[in-house]
């Protein structure tokens, strides 16, 4: 049972927009801690996709965007591409430790 | 761009001690605003942060693992290490080392090793 809750899967056709939610509570996201996002392609290590709720590291396409409100955060992918098919994880801080969401598998139909 | 590489035994028996080393290249392991973490990923995909160490040598560990975990640093070898005592099958996972940067109260991990699958089985 992860501290941060994500939907197990989302899907969309190429070119569509999909969003992934990350729901926490008042001891993590709601306490004001930032949310970070990672993309994990099959057989590889997670890769930082978004930090500080909505900041993209160098090299991350602007098709990816992030937001945070209250006790939740979201990652949006616009103009979905086949290469975006991967697992996505949110991460924040809670009661003395870094915590991750359970992960969301994005499938491109 | 800093690179990290894990090394260590991949197969352990229950009650043995897991020991992994992470070698850092392309950047300084001592100093700067970053710290060095161990993170594991279970077969069912879930990620768990194990702990981190600062360049000063001070550490912070996940409370659920604190009694079994030691993290150490050897700046002369550009390495940091993880020791996990009394392993069980529940410790079977891919173990990653990663560089952390604190931002907005939660550190993010911008560089990861490729991961080391450690299996605990009798």
Short mmCIF file of C-alpha atoms in Angstrom, two decimals:
data_model
loop_
_atom_site.label_atom_id
_atom_site.label_comp_id
_atom_site.label_asym_id
_atom_site.label_seq_id
_atom_site.Cartn_x
_atom_site.Cartn_y
_atom_site.Cartn_z
CA UNK A 1 0.00 0.00 0.00
CA UNK A 2 1.74 3.14 -1.22
CA UNK A 3 1.51 6.42 0.67
CA UNK A 4 0.77 8.22 -2.60
CA UNK A 5 -2.07 6.80 -4.71
CA UNK A 6 -1.91 6.57 -8.48
CA UNK A 7 -4.27 4.84 -10.94
CA UNK A 8 -2.77 1.50 -12.03
CA UNK A 9 -3.17 2.32 -15.69
CA UNK A 10 -4.22 4.95 -18.20
CA UNK A 11 -4.36 4.71 -21.96
CA UNK A 12 -4.81 6.91 -24.97
CA UNK A 13 -4.47 7.00 -28.71
CA UNK A 14 -1.49 8.69 -30.35
CA UNK A 15 -1.89 12.45 -30.26
CA UNK A 16 -4.33 12.43 -27.36
CA UNK A 17 -3.87 13.92 -23.92
CA UNK A 18 -3.69 11.75 -20.82
CA UNK A 19 -3.34 12.69 -17.19
CA UNK A 20 -2.01 10.73 -14.22
CA UNK A 21 -3.14 11.66 -10.74
CA UNK A 22 -1.14 11.33 -7.55
CA UNK A 23 -3.21 11.61 -4.39
CA UNK A 24 -1.71 12.12 -0.96
CA UNK A 25 -2.87 13.68 2.29
CA UNK A 26 -2.08 16.37 4.80
CA UNK A 27 1.18 14.75 5.89
CA UNK A 28 2.79 14.78 2.45
CA UNK A 29 1.53 16.72 -0.57
CA UNK A 30 -1.01 18.62 1.51
CA UNK A 31 1.73 19.67 3.92
CA UNK A 32 3.33 21.63 1.10
CA UNK A 33 6.03 19.22 0.00
CA UNK A 34 6.82 19.27 -3.68
CA UNK A 35 6.01 16.38 -6.00
CA UNK A 36 8.45 14.87 -8.47
CA UNK A 37 7.73 12.48 -11.34
CA UNK A 38 9.70 9.67 -12.96
CA UNK A 39 9.33 7.73 -16.19
CA UNK A 40 10.46 4.12 -16.30
CA UNK A 41 10.79 2.43 -19.66
CA UNK A 42 10.75 -1.39 -19.67
CA UNK A 43 13.96 -2.87 -18.30
CA UNK A 44 15.51 0.46 -17.36
CA UNK A 45 15.97 2.59 -14.26
CA UNK A 46 13.51 5.37 -13.47
CA UNK A 47 14.32 8.68 -15.13
CA UNK A 48 13.52 12.07 -13.62
CA UNK A 49 10.70 13.58 -15.67
CA UNK A 50 9.47 16.48 -13.55
CA UNK A 51 10.68 18.10 -10.34
CA UNK A 52 9.28 20.77 -8.08
CA UNK A 53 5.71 19.98 -9.22
CA UNK A 54 6.05 21.49 -12.69
CA UNK A 55 9.68 21.88 -13.70
CA UNK A 56 11.13 19.85 -16.55
CA UNK A 57 14.78 18.81 -16.50
CA UNK A 58 16.78 19.60 -19.59
CA UNK A 59 15.86 17.27 -22.44
CA UNK A 60 12.33 16.46 -21.32
CA UNK A 61 9.83 17.42 -24.04
CA UNK A 62 7.33 20.14 -23.24
CA UNK A 63 4.56 17.63 -23.98
CA UNK A 64 4.97 16.73 -20.33
CA UNK A 65 3.58 19.09 -17.72
CA UNK A 66 2.90 18.89 -14.01
CA UNK A 67 0.66 20.55 -11.49
CA UNK A 68 -0.19 20.38 -7.82
CA UNK A 69 -3.23 21.44 -5.85
CA UNK A 70 -4.15 20.69 -2.28
CA UNK A 71 -3.36 17.08 -1.47
CA UNK A 72 -2.94 15.96 -5.10
CA UNK A 73 -0.68 16.37 -8.08
CA UNK A 74 -1.04 15.53 -11.74
CA UNK A 75 1.17 14.73 -14.68
CA UNK A 76 -0.19 15.45 -18.13
CA UNK A 77 1.09 14.15 -21.44
CA UNK A 78 -0.20 15.98 -24.49
CA UNK A 79 0.29 14.72 -28.02
CA UNK A 80 0.81 11.17 -26.77
CA UNK A 81 3.48 9.26 -28.66
CA UNK A 82 4.34 5.56 -28.86
CA UNK A 83 7.61 6.23 -27.03
CA UNK A 84 5.65 7.50 -24.02
CA UNK A 85 4.47 3.98 -23.21
CA UNK A 86 6.06 3.38 -19.81
CA UNK A 87 5.47 3.33 -16.08
CA UNK A 88 5.21 6.67 -14.30
CA UNK A 89 5.79 7.30 -10.60
CA UNK A 90 5.16 10.30 -8.40
CA UNK A 91 7.30 10.97 -5.33
CA UNK A 92 7.19 13.33 -2.36
CA UNK A 93 8.09 13.48 1.33
CA UNK A 94 6.18 12.23 4.36
CA UNK A 95 7.09 11.96 8.01
CA UNK A 96 10.82 11.61 7.66
CA UNK A 97 11.09 9.66 4.46
CA UNK A 98 10.84 9.98 0.73
CA UNK A 99 7.71 8.24 -0.54
CA UNK A 100 6.61 7.02 -3.94
CA UNK A 101 3.30 6.35 -5.61
CA UNK A 102 2.49 2.82 -6.74
CA UNK A 103 3.06 3.67 -10.38
CA UNK A 104 0.84 4.09 -13.43
CA UNK A 105 1.30 2.21 -16.66
CA UNK A 106 0.61 4.36 -19.69
CA UNK A 107 -0.46 2.42 -22.75
CA UNK A 108 -0.54 3.97 -26.20
CA UNK A 109 -3.39 2.36 -28.11
CA UNK B 1 26.53 14.11 -16.39
CA UNK B 2 27.21 12.01 -13.30
CA UNK B 3 26.98 8.25 -13.75
CA UNK B 4 26.36 5.60 -11.11
CA UNK B 5 27.00 1.86 -11.19
CA UNK B 6 25.96 -0.71 -8.60
CA UNK B 7 28.01 -3.81 -7.86
CA UNK B 8 27.76 -6.71 -5.44
CA UNK B 9 26.45 -10.25 -4.97
CA UNK B 10 23.13 -10.98 -6.68
CA UNK B 11 22.03 -14.17 -4.87
CA UNK B 12 21.73 -14.49 -1.12
CA UNK B 13 20.29 -17.00 1.32
CA UNK B 14 17.89 -16.00 4.09
CA UNK B 15 19.63 -14.47 7.14
CA UNK B 16 22.69 -13.41 5.11
CA UNK B 17 23.88 -9.81 4.73
CA UNK B 18 23.34 -7.86 1.52
CA UNK B 19 26.26 -5.64 0.53
CA UNK B 20 26.18 -3.36 -2.49
CA UNK B 21 28.55 -0.65 -3.66
CA UNK B 22 27.78 2.28 -5.94
CA UNK B 23 30.62 3.83 -7.93
CA UNK B 24 30.13 7.43 -9.00
CA UNK B 25 31.84 8.87 -12.06
CA UNK B 26 31.64 12.13 -13.97
CA UNK B 27 31.06 14.23 -10.88
CA UNK B 28 32.12 14.81 -7.30
CA UNK B 29 30.77 12.56 -4.57
CA UNK B 30 32.05 14.86 -1.86
CA UNK B 31 30.59 18.31 -1.58
CA UNK B 32 27.95 20.23 -3.43
CA UNK B 33 24.27 20.20 -2.63
CA UNK B 34 23.62 16.58 -3.49
CA UNK B 35 23.38 13.43 -1.40
CA UNK B 36 23.47 9.76 -2.26
CA UNK B 37 20.56 7.37 -1.89
CA UNK B 38 19.66 3.74 -2.13
CA UNK B 39 16.23 2.89 -3.50
CA UNK B 40 14.78 -0.53 -4.22
CA UNK B 41 12.05 -1.74 -6.54
CA UNK B 42 10.11 -4.88 -5.69
CA UNK B 43 9.04 -7.42 -8.31
CA UNK B 44 5.55 -5.97 -8.23
CA UNK B 45 7.02 -2.59 -9.33
CA UNK B 46 6.70 -0.64 -6.05
CA UNK B 47 9.58 1.69 -5.20
CA UNK B 48 10.93 2.08 -1.65
CA UNK B 49 13.48 4.64 -0.52
CA UNK B 50 16.05 2.98 1.77
CA UNK B 51 18.18 5.90 2.89
CA UNK B 52 20.79 8.48 1.95
CA UNK B 53 24.20 9.69 2.99
CA UNK B 54 25.63 13.21 2.81
CA UNK B 55 29.20 14.02 1.83
CA UNK B 56 29.80 14.68 5.53
CA UNK B 57 29.04 11.02 6.26
CA UNK B 58 25.80 11.66 8.10
CA UNK B 59 22.95 9.39 7.08
CA UNK B 60 19.16 9.23 7.15
CA UNK B 61 17.41 5.87 6.83
CA UNK B 62 13.87 4.70 6.24
CA UNK B 63 12.49 4.01 9.74
CA UNK B 64 11.09 0.67 8.60
CA UNK B 65 14.59 -0.54 7.72
CA UNK B 66 16.71 1.51 10.09
CA UNK B 67 17.70 -1.34 12.40
CA UNK B 68 19.05 -3.43 9.50
CA UNK B 69 20.62 -0.77 7.25
CA UNK B 70 24.04 0.84 7.20
CA UNK B 71 25.05 3.33 4.51
CA UNK B 72 28.68 4.37 4.24
CA UNK B 73 30.77 6.62 2.02
CA UNK B 74 34.33 6.38 0.69
CA UNK B 75 35.09 9.64 -1.09
CA UNK B 76 38.61 8.52 -2.03
CA UNK B 77 37.13 5.70 -4.10
CA UNK B 78 34.13 7.74 -5.29
CA UNK B 79 31.86 5.07 -3.79
CA UNK B 80 29.05 4.70 -1.32
CA UNK B 81 27.72 1.42 0.02
CA UNK B 82 24.65 -0.29 1.40
CA UNK B 83 24.59 -3.06 3.98
CA UNK B 84 21.29 -4.77 4.84
CA UNK B 85 21.35 -7.40 7.58
CA UNK B 86 19.29 -10.54 8.04
CA UNK B 87 17.71 -10.61 4.60
CA UNK B 88 14.54 -12.54 3.81
CA UNK B 89 12.67 -13.28 0.61
CA UNK B 90 10.84 -9.99 1.14
CA UNK B 91 14.12 -8.18 0.43
CA UNK B 92 14.24 -9.56 -3.11
CA UNK B 93 14.27 -6.48 -5.34
CA UNK B 94 16.20 -4.41 -7.83
CA UNK B 95 18.46 -2.12 -5.83
CA UNK B 96 19.29 1.28 -7.29
CA UNK B 97 21.75 3.91 -6.19
CA UNK B 98 20.84 7.48 -7.05
CA UNK B 99 21.90 11.08 -6.58
CA UNK B 100 19.46 13.20 -4.62
CA UNK B 101 18.84 16.94 -4.52
CA UNK B 102 16.55 18.55 -1.97
CA UNK B 103 13.86 20.71 -3.54
CA UNK B 104 10.63 21.96 -2.04
CA UNK B 105 11.08 19.79 1.03
CA UNK B 106 11.30 16.55 -0.96
CA UNK B 107 14.50 15.40 -2.61
CA UNK B 108 14.39 14.34 -6.21
CA UNK B 109 16.69 11.80 -7.80
CA UNK B 110 18.23 13.04 -11.03
CA UNK B 111 20.79 10.33 -11.73
CA UNK B 112 20.29 6.60 -11.21
CA UNK B 113 22.40 3.51 -11.56
CA UNK B 114 21.20 0.77 -13.88
CA UNK B 115 20.04 -1.32 -10.93
CA UNK B 116 21.16 -4.60 -9.39
CA UNK B 117 18.68 -7.46 -9.00
CA UNK B 118 19.23 -9.12 -5.65
CA UNK B 119 17.42 -12.40 -5.05
CA UNK B 120 17.06 -13.97 -1.62
CA UNK B 121 16.32 -17.67 -1.81
CA UNK B 122 17.22 -20.80 0.08
#
